[in-house]
Coordinates of N, CA, C and O and ligand atoms in Angstrom, one line a residue:
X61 N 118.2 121.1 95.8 CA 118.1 119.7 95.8 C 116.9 119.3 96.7 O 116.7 119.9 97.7
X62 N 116.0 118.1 96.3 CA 115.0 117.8 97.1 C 114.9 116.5 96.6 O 115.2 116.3 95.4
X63 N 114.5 115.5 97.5 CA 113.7 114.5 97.3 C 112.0 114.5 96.8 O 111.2 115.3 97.4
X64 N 111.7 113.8 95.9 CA 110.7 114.0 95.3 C 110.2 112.9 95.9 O 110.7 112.0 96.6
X65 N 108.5 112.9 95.4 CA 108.2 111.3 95.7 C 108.0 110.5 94.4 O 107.8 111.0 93.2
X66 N 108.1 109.3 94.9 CA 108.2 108.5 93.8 C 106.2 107.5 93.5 O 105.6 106.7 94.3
X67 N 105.7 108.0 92.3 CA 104.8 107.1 91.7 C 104.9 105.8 92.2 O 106.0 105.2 92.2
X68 N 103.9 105.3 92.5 CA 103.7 103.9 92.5 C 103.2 103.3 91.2 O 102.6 104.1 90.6
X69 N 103.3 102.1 90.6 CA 102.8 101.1 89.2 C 101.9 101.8 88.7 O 102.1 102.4 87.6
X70 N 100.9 101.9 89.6 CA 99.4 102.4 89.0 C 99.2 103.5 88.1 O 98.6 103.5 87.0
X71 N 99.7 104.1 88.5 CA 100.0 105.8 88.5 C 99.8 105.9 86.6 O 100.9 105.9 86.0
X72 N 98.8 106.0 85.9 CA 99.0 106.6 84.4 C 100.3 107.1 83.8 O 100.8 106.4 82.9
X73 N 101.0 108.1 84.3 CA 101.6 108.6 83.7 C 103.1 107.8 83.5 O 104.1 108.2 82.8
X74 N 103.0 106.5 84.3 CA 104.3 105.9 83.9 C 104.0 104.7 83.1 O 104.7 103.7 83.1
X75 N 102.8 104.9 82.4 CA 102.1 103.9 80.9 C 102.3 105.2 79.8 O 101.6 105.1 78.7
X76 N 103.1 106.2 79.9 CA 102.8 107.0 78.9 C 104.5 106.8 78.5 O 105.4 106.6 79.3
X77 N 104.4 106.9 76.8 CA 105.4 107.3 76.3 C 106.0 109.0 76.5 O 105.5 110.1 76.1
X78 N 107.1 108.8 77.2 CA 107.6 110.0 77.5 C 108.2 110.8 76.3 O 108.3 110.4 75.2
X79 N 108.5 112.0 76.7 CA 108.3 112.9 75.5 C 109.9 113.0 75.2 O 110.5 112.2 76.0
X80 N 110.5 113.6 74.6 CA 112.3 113.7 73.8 C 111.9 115.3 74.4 O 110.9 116.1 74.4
X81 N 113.4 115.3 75.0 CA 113.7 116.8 75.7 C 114.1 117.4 74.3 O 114.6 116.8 73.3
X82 N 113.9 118.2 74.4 CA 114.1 119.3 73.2 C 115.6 120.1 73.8 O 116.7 119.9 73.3
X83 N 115.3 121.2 75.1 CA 116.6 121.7 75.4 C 117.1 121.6 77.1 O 116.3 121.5 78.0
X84 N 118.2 121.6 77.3 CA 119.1 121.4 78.5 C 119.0 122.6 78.6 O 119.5 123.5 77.9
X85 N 117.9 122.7 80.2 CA 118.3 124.4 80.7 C 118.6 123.7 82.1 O 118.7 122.5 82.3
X86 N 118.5 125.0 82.9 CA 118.6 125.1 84.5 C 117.2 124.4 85.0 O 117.1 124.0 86.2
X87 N 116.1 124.1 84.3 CA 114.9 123.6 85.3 C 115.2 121.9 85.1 O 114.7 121.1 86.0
X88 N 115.9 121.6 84.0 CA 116.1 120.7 83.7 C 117.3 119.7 84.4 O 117.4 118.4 84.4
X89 N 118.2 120.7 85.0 CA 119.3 120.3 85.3 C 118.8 120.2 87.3 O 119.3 119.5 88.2
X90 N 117.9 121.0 87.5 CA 117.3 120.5 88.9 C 116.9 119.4 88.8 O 117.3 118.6 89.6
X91 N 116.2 119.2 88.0 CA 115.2 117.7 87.8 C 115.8 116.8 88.3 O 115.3 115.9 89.1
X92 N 117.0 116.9 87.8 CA 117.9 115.5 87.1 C 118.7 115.5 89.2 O 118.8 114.5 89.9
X93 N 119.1 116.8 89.5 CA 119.5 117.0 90.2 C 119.0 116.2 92.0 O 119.5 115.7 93.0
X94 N 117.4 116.5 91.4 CA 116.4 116.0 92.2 C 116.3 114.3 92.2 O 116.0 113.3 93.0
X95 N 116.6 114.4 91.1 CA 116.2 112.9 90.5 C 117.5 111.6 91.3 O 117.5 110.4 91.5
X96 N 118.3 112.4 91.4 CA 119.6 111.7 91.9 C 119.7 111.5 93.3 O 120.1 110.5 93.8
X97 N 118.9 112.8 93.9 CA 118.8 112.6 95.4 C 117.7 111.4 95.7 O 117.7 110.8 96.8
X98 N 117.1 111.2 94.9 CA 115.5 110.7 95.2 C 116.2 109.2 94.8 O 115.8 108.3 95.5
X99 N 116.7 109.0 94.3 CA 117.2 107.4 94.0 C 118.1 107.7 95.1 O 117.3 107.4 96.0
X100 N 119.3 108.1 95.7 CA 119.8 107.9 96.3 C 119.0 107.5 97.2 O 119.0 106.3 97.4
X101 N 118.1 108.5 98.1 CA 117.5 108.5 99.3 C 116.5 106.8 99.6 O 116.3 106.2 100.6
X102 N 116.2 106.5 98.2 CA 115.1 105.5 97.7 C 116.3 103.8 98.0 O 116.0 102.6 98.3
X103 N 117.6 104.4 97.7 CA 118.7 103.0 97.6 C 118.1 102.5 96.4 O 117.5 101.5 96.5
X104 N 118.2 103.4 95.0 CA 117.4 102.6 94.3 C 119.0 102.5 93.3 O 119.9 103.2 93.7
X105 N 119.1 101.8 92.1 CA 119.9 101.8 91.1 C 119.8 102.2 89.7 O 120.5 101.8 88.7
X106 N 118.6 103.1 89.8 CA 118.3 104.0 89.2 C 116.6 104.7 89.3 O 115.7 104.4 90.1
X107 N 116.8 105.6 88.2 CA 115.3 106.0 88.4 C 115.0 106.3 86.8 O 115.7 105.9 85.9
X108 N 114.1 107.0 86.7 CA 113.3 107.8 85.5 C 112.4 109.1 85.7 O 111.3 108.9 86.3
X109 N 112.5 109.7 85.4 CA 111.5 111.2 85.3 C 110.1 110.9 85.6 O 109.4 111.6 86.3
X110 N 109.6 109.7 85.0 CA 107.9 109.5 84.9 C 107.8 108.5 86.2 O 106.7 107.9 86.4
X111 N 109.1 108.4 87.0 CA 108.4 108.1 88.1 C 108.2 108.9 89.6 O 107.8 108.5 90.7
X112 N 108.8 110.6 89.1 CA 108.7 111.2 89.8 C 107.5 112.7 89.1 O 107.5 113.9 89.3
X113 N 106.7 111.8 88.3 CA 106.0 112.7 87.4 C 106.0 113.2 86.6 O 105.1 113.9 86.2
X114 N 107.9 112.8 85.8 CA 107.6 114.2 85.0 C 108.0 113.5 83.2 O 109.2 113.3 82.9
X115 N 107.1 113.2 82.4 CA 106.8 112.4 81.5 C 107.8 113.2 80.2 O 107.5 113.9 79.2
X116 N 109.2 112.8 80.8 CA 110.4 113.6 79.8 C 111.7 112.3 80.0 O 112.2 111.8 81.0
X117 N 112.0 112.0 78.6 CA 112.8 111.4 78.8 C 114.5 111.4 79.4 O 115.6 111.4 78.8
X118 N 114.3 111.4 80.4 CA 115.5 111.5 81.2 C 115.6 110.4 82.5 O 114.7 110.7 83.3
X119 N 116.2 109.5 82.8 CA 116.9 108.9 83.9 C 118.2 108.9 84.3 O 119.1 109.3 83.6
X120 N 118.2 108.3 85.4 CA 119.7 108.3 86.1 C 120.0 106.8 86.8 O 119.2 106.1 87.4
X121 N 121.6 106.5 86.5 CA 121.4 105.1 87.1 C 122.9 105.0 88.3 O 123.9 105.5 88.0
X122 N 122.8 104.5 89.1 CA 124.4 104.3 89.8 C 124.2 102.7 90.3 O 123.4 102.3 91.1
X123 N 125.2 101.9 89.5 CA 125.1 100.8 90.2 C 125.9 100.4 91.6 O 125.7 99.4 92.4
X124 N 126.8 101.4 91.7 CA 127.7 101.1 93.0 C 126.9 102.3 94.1 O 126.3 103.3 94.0
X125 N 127.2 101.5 95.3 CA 126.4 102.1 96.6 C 127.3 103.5 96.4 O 126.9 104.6 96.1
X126 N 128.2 103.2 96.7 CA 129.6 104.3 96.6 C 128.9 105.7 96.0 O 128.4 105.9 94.9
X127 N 129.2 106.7 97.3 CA 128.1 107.7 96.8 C 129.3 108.9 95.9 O 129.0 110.0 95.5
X128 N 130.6 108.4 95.9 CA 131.4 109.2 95.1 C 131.3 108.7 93.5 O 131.6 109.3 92.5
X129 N 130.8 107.1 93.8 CA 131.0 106.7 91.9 C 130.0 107.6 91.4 O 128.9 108.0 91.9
X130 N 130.6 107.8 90.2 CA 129.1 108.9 89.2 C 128.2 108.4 89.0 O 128.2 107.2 88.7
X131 N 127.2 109.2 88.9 CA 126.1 108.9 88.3 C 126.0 109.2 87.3 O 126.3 110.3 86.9
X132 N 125.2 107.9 86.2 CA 125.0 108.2 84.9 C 124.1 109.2 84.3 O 123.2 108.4 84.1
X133 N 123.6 110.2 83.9 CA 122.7 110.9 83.6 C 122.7 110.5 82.0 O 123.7 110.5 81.4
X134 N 121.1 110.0 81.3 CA 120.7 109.9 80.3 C 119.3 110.6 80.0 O 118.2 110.4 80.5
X135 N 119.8 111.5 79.0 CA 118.8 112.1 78.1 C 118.6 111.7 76.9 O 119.6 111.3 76.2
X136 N 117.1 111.8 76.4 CA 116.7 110.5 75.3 C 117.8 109.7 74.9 O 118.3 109.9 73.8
X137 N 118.0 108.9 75.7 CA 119.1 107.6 75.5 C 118.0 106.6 74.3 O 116.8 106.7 74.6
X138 N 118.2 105.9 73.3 CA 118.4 104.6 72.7 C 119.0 103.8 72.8 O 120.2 103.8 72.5
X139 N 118.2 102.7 73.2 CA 119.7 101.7 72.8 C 119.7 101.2 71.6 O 118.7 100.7 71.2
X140 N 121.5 101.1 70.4 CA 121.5 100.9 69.4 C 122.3 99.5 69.5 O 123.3 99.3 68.8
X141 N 121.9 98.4 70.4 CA 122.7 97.5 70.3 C 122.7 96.8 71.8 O 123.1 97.2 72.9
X142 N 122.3 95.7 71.6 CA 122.3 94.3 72.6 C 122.4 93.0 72.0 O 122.1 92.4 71.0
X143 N 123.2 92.8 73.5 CA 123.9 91.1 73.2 C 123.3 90.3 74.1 O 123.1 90.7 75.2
X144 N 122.9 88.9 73.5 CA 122.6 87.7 75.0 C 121.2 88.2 75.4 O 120.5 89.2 75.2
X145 N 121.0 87.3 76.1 CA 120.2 87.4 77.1 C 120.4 86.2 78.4 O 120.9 85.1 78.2
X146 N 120.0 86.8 79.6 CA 120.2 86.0 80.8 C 119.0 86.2 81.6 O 118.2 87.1 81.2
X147 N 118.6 85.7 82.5 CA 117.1 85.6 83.5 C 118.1 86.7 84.8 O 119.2 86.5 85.4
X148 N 117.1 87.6 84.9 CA 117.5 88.5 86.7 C 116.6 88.5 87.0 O 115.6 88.5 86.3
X149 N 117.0 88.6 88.4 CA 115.7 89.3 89.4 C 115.9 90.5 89.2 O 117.0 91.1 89.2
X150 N 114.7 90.9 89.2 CA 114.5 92.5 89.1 C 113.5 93.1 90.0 O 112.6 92.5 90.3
X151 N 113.6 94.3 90.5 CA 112.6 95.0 91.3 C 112.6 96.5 90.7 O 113.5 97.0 90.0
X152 N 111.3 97.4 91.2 CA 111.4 98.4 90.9 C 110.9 99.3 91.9 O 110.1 98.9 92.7
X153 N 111.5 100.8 91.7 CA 111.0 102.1 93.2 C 109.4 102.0 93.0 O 108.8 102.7 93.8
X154 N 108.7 101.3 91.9 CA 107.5 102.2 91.5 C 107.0 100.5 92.3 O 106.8 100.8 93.4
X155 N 106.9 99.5 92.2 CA 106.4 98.4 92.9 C 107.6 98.0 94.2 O 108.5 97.2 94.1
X156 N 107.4 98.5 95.2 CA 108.6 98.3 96.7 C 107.7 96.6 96.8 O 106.6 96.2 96.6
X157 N 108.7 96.0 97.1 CA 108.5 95.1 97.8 C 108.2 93.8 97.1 O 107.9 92.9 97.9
X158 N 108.4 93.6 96.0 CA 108.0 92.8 95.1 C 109.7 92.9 93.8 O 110.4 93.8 93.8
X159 N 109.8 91.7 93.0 CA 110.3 91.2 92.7 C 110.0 90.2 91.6 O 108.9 89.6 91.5
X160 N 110.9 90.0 90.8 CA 110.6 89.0 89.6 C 111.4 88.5 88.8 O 111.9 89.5 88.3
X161 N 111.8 87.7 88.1 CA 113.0 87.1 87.0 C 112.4 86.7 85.2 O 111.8 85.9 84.6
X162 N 113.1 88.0 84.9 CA 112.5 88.4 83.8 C 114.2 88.1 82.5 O 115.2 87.5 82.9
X163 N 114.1 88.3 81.9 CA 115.1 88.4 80.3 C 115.8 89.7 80.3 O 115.1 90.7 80.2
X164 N 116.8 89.8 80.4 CA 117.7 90.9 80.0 C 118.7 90.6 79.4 O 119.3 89.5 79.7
X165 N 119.2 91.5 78.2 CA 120.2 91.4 77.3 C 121.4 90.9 78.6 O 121.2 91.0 79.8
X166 N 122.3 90.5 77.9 CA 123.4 90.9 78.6 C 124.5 91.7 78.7 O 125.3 91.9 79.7
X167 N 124.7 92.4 77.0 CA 125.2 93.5 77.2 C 123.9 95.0 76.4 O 122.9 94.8 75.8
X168 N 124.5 96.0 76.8 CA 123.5 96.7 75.6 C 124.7 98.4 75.6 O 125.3 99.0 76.5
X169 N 124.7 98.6 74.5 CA 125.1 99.9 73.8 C 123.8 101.0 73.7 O 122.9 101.0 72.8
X170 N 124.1 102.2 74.9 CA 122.7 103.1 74.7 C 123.3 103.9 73.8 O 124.5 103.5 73.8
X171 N 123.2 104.8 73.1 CA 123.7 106.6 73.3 C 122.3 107.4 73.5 O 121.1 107.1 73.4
X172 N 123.1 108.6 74.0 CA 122.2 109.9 75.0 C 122.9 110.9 75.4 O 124.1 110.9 75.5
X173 N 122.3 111.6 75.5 CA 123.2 113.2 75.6 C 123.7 113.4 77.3 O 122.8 113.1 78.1
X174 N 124.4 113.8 77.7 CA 124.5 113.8 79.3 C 124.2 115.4 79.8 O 124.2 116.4 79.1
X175 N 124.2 115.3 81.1 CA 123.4 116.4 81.6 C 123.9 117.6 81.2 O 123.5 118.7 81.6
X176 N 125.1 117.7 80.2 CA 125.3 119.0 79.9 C 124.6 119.2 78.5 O 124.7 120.3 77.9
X177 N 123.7 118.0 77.7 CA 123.4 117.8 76.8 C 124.4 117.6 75.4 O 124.3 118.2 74.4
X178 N 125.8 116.5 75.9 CA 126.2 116.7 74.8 C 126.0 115.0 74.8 O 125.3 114.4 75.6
X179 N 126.9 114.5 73.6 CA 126.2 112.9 72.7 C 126.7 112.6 73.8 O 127.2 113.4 74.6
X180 N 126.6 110.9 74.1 CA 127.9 110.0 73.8 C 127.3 108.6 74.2 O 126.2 108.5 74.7
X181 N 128.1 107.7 74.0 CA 127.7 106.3 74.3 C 128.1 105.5 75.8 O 129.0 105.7 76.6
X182 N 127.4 104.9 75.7 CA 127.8 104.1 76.8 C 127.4 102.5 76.3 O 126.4 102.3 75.6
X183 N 128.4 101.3 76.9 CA 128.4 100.3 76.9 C 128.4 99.5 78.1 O 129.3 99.5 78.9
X184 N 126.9 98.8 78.3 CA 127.2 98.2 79.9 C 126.9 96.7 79.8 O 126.2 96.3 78.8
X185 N 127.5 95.9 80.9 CA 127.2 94.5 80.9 C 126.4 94.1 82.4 O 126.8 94.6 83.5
X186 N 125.5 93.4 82.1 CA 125.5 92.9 83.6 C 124.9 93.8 84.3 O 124.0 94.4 83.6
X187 N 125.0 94.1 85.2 CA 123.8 94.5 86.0 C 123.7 96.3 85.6 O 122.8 97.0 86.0
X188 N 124.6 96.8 85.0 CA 124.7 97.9 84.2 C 123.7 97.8 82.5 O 123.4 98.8 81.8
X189 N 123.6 97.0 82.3 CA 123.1 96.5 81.1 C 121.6 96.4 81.5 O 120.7 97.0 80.8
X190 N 121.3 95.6 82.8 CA 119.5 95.8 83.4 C 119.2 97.0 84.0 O 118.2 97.3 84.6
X191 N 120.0 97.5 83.9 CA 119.4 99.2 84.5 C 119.2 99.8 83.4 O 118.0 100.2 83.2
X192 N 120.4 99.9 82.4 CA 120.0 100.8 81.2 C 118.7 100.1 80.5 O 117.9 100.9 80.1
X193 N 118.5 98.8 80.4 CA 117.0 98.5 79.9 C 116.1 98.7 80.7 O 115.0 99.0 80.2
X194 N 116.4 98.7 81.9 CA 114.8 98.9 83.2 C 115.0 100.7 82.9 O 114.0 100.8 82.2
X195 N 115.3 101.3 82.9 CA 114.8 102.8 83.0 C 114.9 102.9 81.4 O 114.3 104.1 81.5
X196 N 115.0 102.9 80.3 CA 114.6 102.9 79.1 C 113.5 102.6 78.7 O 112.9 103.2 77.9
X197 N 113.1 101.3 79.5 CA 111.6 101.0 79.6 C 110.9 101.9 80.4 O 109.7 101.8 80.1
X198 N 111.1 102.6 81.1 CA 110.1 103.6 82.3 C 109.9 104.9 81.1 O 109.2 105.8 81.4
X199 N 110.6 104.6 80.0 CA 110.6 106.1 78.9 C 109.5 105.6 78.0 O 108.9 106.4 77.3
X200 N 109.4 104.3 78.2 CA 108.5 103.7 77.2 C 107.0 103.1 77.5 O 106.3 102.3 77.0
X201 N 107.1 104.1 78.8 CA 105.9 103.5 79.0 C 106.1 101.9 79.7 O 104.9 101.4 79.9
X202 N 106.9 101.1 80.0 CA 106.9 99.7 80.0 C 107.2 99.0 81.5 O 108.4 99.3 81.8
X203 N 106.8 98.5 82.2 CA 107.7 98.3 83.6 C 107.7 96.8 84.1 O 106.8 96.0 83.7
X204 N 109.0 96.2 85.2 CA 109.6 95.0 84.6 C 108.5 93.8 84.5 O 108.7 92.7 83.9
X205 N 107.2 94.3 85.2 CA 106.5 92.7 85.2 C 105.4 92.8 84.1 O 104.4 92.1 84.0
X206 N 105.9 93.7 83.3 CA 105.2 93.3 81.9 C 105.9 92.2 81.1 O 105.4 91.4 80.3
X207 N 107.3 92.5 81.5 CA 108.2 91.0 80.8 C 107.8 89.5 81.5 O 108.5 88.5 81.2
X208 N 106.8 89.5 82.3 CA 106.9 88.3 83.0 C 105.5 87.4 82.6 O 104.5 87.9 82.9
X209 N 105.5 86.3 82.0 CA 104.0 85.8 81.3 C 103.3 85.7 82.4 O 102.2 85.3 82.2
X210 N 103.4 85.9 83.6 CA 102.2 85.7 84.6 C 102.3 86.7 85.4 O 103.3 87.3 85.1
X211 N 101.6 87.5 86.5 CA 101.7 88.3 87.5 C 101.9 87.0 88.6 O 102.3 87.3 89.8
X212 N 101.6 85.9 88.4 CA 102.0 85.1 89.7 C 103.0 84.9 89.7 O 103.4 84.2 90.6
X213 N 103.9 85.2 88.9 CA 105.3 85.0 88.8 C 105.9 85.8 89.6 O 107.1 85.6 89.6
X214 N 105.5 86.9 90.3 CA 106.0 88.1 91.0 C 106.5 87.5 92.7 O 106.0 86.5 93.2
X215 N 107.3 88.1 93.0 CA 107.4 87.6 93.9 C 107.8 88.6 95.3 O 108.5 89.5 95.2
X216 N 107.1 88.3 96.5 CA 107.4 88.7 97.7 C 108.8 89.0 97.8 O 109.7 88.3 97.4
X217 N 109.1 90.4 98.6 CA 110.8 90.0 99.1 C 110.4 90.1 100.6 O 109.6 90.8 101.2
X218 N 111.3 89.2 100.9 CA 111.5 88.7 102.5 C 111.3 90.3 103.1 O 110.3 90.9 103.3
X219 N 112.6 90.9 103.2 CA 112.7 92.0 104.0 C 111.7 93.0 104.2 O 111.6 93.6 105.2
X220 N 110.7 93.1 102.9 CA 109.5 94.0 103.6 C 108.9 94.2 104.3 O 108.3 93.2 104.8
X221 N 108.7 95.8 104.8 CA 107.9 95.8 105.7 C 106.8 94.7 106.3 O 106.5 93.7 105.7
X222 N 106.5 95.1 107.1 CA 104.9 94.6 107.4 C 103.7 94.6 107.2 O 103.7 95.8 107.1
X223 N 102.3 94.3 107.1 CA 101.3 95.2 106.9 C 101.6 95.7 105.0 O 101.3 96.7 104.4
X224 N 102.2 94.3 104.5 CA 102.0 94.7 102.8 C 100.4 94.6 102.1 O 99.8 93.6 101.9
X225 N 99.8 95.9 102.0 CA 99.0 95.9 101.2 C 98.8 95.5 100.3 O 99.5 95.9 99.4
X226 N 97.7 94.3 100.1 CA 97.3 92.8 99.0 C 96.9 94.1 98.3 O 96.6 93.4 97.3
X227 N 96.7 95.1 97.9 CA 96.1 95.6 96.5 C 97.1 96.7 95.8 O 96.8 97.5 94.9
X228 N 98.6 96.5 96.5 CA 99.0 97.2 95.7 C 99.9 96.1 94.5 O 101.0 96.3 94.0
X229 N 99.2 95.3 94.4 CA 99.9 94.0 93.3 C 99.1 94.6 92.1 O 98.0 95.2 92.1
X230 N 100.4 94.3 91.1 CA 98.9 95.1 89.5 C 98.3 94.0 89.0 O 98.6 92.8 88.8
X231 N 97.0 94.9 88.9 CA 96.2 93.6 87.9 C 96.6 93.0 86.9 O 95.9 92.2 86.2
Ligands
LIG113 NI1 111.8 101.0 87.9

């Protein structure tokens, strides 16, 4: 297990459409393995592969701090189904410090194979529902303040550090 580091916005490879895992081995099952630590470590509520470099569709999400609740593992997940829409604030590991209120379904139905690579679905609402769209978007190439008609719409969060570098805002 290791923490990886995590891409910042800029970074190409998380504008690429990531690729469909073909097969569930042991390098794959580190990844994922890695990938869990690395959101953990990050306090994040989920992650994606292409933000720790590696342009394969796989994420992981836990909405509870609770380091015993499971973690979701998705391999080429789709979603075949969303309800509603509601405005959240959203943030992401690849932009720290920034924030924004964007559109998310309110419910959404993914399916995806889990880390042992077999099917199955999942149904989430609410803040389970903007995770599984925010890291489905990180598969697509997509990240949250492209949903936002302005980049001035982004917003500062209070608690950040100090000394925030004005250039890491995206053009
Ligand atoms: Ni993200």
């Amino acid at each position: 297990m290791a923490i990886l580091s995590i891409l910042n916005f800029n970074n190409p490879i998380l504008r690429q459409k990531a690729k469909r895992v073909r097969t569930v081995d042991g390098s794959l099952q580190k990844l994922i393995g890695d990938m869990v630590d690395t959101m953990r470590a990050a306090n994040g509520v989920g992650l994606a592969a292409p933000q720790v470099g590696i342009s394969l569709r796989v994420a992981v999400i836990q909405t509870s701090e609770e380091e015993e609740e499971e973690v979701i593992v998705l391999i080429n997940p789709e979603i075949v189904k969303r309800s509603g829409t509601r405005l959240v604030g959203e943030g992401c590991l690849s932009l720290p410090g920034y924030k924004g209120e964007i559109p998310r379904s309110l419910s959404v139905t993914v399916k995806a194979r889990d880390r042992q690579g077999k099917e199955f679905r999942i149904k989430g609402a609410d803040l389970l529902a903007q995770a599984l769209e925010h890291e489905i978007d990180h598969l697509n190439g997509t990240l949250f303040f492209d949903h936002l008609d302005s980049l001035d719409k982004l917003q500062r969060i209070e608690s950040r550090p100090p000394a925030a570098p004005e250039e890491t805002l995206p053009q």
